[in-house]
Amino acid sequence: QVQPVESGGGLVQAGGSLRLSCGASGRPFGSYAVGWFRQAPDKEREFVAAITWTGNTNYGDSAKGRFTISRDTAKNTVYLQMNSLKPEDTAVYYCAVSRSTYHSRPPTRSDAFVAWGQGTQLTVSS
């Protein structure tokens, strides 16, 4: 089973940028979609972005226009480039691998993802 591993979180000022990485241990991501979710204290887990193995993407409303998800198949890594960060982006960001393979649009529901990383903390200061 693919086990995603996140990295790249940290502390950044509002308006700044940061890139999160999601690597895979155990097996390659292959044809599975990879998604990013986030969870802030006392809030439900929220969909951020996802990408299929073909490069098709989907974004949550909070990410549109500011975040970009990409995939480097050779490195077996998925990235989340986050620009124009806001304090409300502060959360633990999780990478997840889909339960099934997707060719067109990747899923957005958390129950479509079966393997989750441990999460990486992003804190945006005002």
PDB file of C-alpha atoms in Angstrom:
ATOM      1  CA  GLN A   1       0.000   0.000   0.000  1.00  0.00           C
ATOM      2  CA  VAL A   2       1.161   3.498  -0.794  1.00  0.00           C
ATOM      3  CA  GLN A   3       1.937   5.560   2.276  1.00  0.00           C
ATOM      4  CA  PRO A   4       2.192   9.303   1.693  1.00  0.00           C
ATOM      5  CA  VAL A   5       4.711  11.390   3.618  1.00  0.00           C
ATOM      6  CA  GLU A   6       4.345  15.170   3.814  1.00  0.00           C
ATOM      7  CA  SER A   7       7.090  17.744   4.239  1.00  0.00           C
ATOM      8  CA  GLY A   8       7.640  21.452   3.845  1.00  0.00           C
ATOM      9  CA  GLY A   9       5.411  22.971   6.486  1.00  0.00           C
ATOM     10  CA  GLY A  10       6.519  25.834   8.664  1.00  0.00           C
ATOM     11  CA  LEU A  11       5.947  29.405   9.714  1.00  0.00           C
ATOM     12  CA  VAL A  12       5.423  32.082   7.069  1.00  0.00           C
ATOM     13  CA  GLN A  13       4.188  35.644   7.093  1.00  0.00           C
ATOM     14  CA  ALA A  14       0.918  36.626   5.509  1.00  0.00           C
ATOM     15  CA  GLY A  15       1.366  37.259   1.816  1.00  0.00           C
ATOM     16  CA  GLY A  16       4.235  34.813   1.608  1.00  0.00           C
ATOM     17  CA  SER A  17       4.603  31.524  -0.221  1.00  0.00           C
ATOM     18  CA  LEU A  18       5.440  27.976   0.700  1.00  0.00           C
ATOM     19  CA  ARG A  19       5.606  24.656  -1.095  1.00  0.00           C
ATOM     20  CA  LEU A  20       4.518  21.409   0.477  1.00  0.00           C
ATOM     21  CA  SER A  21       5.749  18.079  -0.795  1.00  0.00           C
ATOM     22  CA  CYS A  22       4.151  14.663  -0.634  1.00  0.00           C
ATOM     23  CA  GLY A  23       6.331  11.663  -1.281  1.00  0.00           C
ATOM     24  CA  ALA A  24       5.364   8.019  -1.292  1.00  0.00           C
ATOM     25  CA  SER A  25       6.866   5.216   0.713  1.00  0.00           C
ATOM     26  CA  GLY A  26       6.175   1.579   0.041  1.00  0.00           C
ATOM     27  CA  ARG A  27       4.962   1.899  -3.531  1.00  0.00           C
ATOM     28  CA  PRO A  28       4.714   4.590  -6.234  1.00  0.00           C
ATOM     29  CA  PHE A  29       1.564   6.670  -6.485  1.00  0.00           C
ATOM     30  CA  GLY A  30       0.996   5.048  -9.866  1.00  0.00           C
ATOM     31  CA  SER A  31      -2.468   5.673 -11.294  1.00  0.00           C
ATOM     32  CA  TYR A  32      -4.006   6.849  -8.031  1.00  0.00           C
ATOM     33  CA  ALA A  33      -5.044  10.419  -7.427  1.00  0.00           C
ATOM     34  CA  VAL A  34      -3.280  12.374  -4.719  1.00  0.00           C
ATOM     35  CA  GLY A  35      -5.013  15.019  -2.697  1.00  0.00           C
ATOM     36  CA  TRP A  36      -4.263  17.653  -0.118  1.00  0.00           C
ATOM     37  CA  PHE A  37      -6.588  18.350   2.773  1.00  0.00           C
ATOM     38  CA  ARG A  38      -6.194  20.608   5.761  1.00  0.00           C
ATOM     39  CA  GLN A  39      -7.597  20.817   9.250  1.00  0.00           C
ATOM     40  CA  ALA A  40      -7.483  23.837  11.504  1.00  0.00           C
ATOM     41  CA  PRO A  41      -8.116  23.633  15.255  1.00  0.00           C
ATOM     42  CA  ASP A  42     -11.781  23.065  16.055  1.00  0.00           C
ATOM     43  CA  LYS A  43     -12.668  22.820  12.358  1.00  0.00           C
ATOM     44  CA  GLU A  44     -13.547  19.963  10.056  1.00  0.00           C
ATOM     45  CA  ARG A  45     -11.078  18.584   7.573  1.00  0.00           C
ATOM     46  CA  GLU A  46     -11.251  20.610   4.371  1.00  0.00           C
ATOM     47  CA  PHE A  47     -10.428  19.663   0.800  1.00  0.00           C
ATOM     48  CA  VAL A  48      -7.646  21.779  -0.692  1.00  0.00           C
ATOM     49  CA  ALA A  49      -6.584  20.252  -4.008  1.00  0.00           C
ATOM     50  CA  ALA A  50      -6.136  16.962  -5.821  1.00  0.00           C
ATOM     51  CA  ILE A  51      -4.465  15.694  -8.966  1.00  0.00           C
ATOM     52  CA  THR A  52      -4.865  12.585 -11.105  1.00  0.00           C
ATOM     53  CA  TRP A  53      -2.019  10.592 -12.548  1.00  0.00           C
ATOM     54  CA  THR A  54      -2.838  12.254 -15.888  1.00  0.00           C
ATOM     55  CA  GLY A  55      -2.344  15.721 -14.378  1.00  0.00           C
ATOM     56  CA  ASN A  56      -5.990  16.769 -14.104  1.00  0.00           C
ATOM     57  CA  THR A  57      -6.656  18.882 -11.057  1.00  0.00           C
ATOM     58  CA  ASN A  58      -9.390  19.964  -8.721  1.00  0.00           C
ATOM     59  CA  TYR A  59      -9.293  22.772  -6.162  1.00  0.00           C
ATOM     60  CA  GLY A  60     -11.282  23.734  -3.131  1.00  0.00           C
ATOM     61  CA  ASP A  61     -12.712  27.221  -3.021  1.00  0.00           C
ATOM     62  CA  SER A  62     -10.089  28.423  -0.559  1.00  0.00           C
ATOM     63  CA  ALA A  63      -7.279  27.309  -2.856  1.00  0.00           C
ATOM     64  CA  LYS A  64      -8.495  28.565  -6.213  1.00  0.00           C
ATOM     65  CA  GLY A  65      -6.257  31.242  -7.651  1.00  0.00           C
ATOM     66  CA  ARG A  66      -3.639  30.947  -4.916  1.00  0.00           C
ATOM     67  CA  PHE A  67      -2.556  27.310  -4.704  1.00  0.00           C
ATOM     68  CA  THR A  68      -1.226  25.043  -7.412  1.00  0.00           C
ATOM     69  CA  ILE A  69      -0.958  21.285  -7.183  1.00  0.00           C
ATOM     70  CA  SER A  70       1.514  19.468  -9.398  1.00  0.00           C
ATOM     71  CA  ARG A  71       2.958  16.033  -9.794  1.00  0.00           C
ATOM     72  CA  ASP A  72       6.466  14.851 -10.660  1.00  0.00           C
ATOM     73  CA  THR A  73       6.057  11.245 -11.689  1.00  0.00           C
ATOM     74  CA  ALA A  74       9.799  10.644 -12.002  1.00  0.00           C
ATOM     75  CA  LYS A  75      10.312  11.747  -8.399  1.00  0.00           C
ATOM     76  CA  ASN A  76       7.059  10.159  -7.224  1.00  0.00           C
ATOM     77  CA  THR A  77       6.205  13.413  -5.513  1.00  0.00           C
ATOM     78  CA  VAL A  78       3.194  15.708  -5.463  1.00  0.00           C
ATOM     79  CA  TYR A  79       3.620  19.365  -4.634  1.00  0.00           C
ATOM     80  CA  LEU A  80       1.312  22.031  -3.316  1.00  0.00           C
ATOM     81  CA  GLN A  81       2.572  25.501  -4.116  1.00  0.00           C
ATOM     82  CA  MET A  82       0.830  28.028  -1.907  1.00  0.00           C
ATOM     83  CA  ASN A  83       1.005  31.730  -2.660  1.00  0.00           C
ATOM     84  CA  SER A  84      -0.572  34.814  -1.092  1.00  0.00           C
ATOM     85  CA  LEU A  85      -0.927  32.973   2.179  1.00  0.00           C
ATOM     86  CA  LYS A  86      -3.383  34.231   4.764  1.00  0.00           C
ATOM     87  CA  PRO A  87      -3.622  33.602   8.508  1.00  0.00           C
ATOM     88  CA  GLU A  88      -6.757  31.552   7.849  1.00  0.00           C
ATOM     89  CA  ASP A  89      -4.601  29.089   5.876  1.00  0.00           C
ATOM     90  CA  THR A  90      -3.061  28.030   9.173  1.00  0.00           C
ATOM     91  CA  ALA A  91      -3.757  24.333   9.591  1.00  0.00           C
ATOM     92  CA  VAL A  92      -2.276  20.877   9.509  1.00  0.00           C
ATOM     93  CA  TYR A  93      -2.014  19.845   5.877  1.00  0.00           C
ATOM     94  CA  TYR A  94      -2.490  16.209   4.975  1.00  0.00           C
ATOM     95  CA  CYS A  95      -1.612  14.355   1.824  1.00  0.00           C
ATOM     96  CA  ALA A  96      -3.775  11.409   0.834  1.00  0.00           C
ATOM     97  CA  VAL A  97      -3.934   8.747  -1.860  1.00  0.00           C
ATOM     98  CA  SER A  98      -7.200   7.825  -3.534  1.00  0.00           C
ATOM     99  CA  ARG A  99      -8.970   4.530  -3.087  1.00  0.00           C
ATOM    100  CA  SER A 100      -9.449   4.099  -6.841  1.00  0.00           C
ATOM    101  CA  THR A 101      -7.729   5.283  -9.986  1.00  0.00           C
ATOM    102  CA  TYR A 102      -8.970   8.429 -11.692  1.00  0.00           C
ATOM    103  CA  HIS A 103      -8.348   9.614 -15.242  1.00  0.00           C
ATOM    104  CA  SER A 104     -10.389  12.799 -15.533  1.00  0.00           C
ATOM    105  CA  ARG A 105     -11.318  14.826 -12.483  1.00  0.00           C
ATOM    106  CA  PRO A 106      -9.880  13.755  -9.139  1.00  0.00           C
ATOM    107  CA  PRO A 107     -12.155  13.276  -6.144  1.00  0.00           C
ATOM    108  CA  THR A 108     -12.725  15.932  -3.506  1.00  0.00           C
ATOM    109  CA  ARG A 109     -14.401  13.930  -0.735  1.00  0.00           C
ATOM    110  CA  SER A 110     -12.141  12.632   2.009  1.00  0.00           C
ATOM    111  CA  ASP A 111     -13.810   9.214   1.930  1.00  0.00           C
ATOM    112  CA  ALA A 112     -12.466   8.734  -1.610  1.00  0.00           C
ATOM    113  CA  PHE A 113      -8.967   8.647  -0.139  1.00  0.00           C
ATOM    114  CA  VAL A 114      -7.678   5.619   1.668  1.00  0.00           C
ATOM    115  CA  ALA A 115      -4.084   6.350   2.725  1.00  0.00           C
ATOM    116  CA  TRP A 116      -3.215   9.443   4.715  1.00  0.00           C
ATOM    117  CA  GLY A 117       0.034  10.994   5.813  1.00  0.00           C
ATOM    118  CA  GLN A 118       0.801  12.236   9.297  1.00  0.00           C
ATOM    119  CA  GLY A 119       0.354  15.860   8.317  1.00  0.00           C
ATOM    120  CA  THR A 120       2.576  18.913   8.273  1.00  0.00           C
ATOM    121  CA  GLN A 121       1.847  22.132  10.123  1.00  0.00           C
ATOM    122  CA  LEU A 122       1.540  25.434   8.318  1.00  0.00           C
ATOM    123  CA  THR A 123       1.303  28.575  10.394  1.00  0.00           C
ATOM    124  CA  VAL A 124       0.714  31.918   8.720  1.00  0.00           C
ATOM    125  CA  SER A 125       1.373  34.936  10.891  1.00  0.00           C
ATOM    126  CA  SER A 126      -0.368  38.240  10.356  1.00  0.00           C
TER     127      SER A 126
END
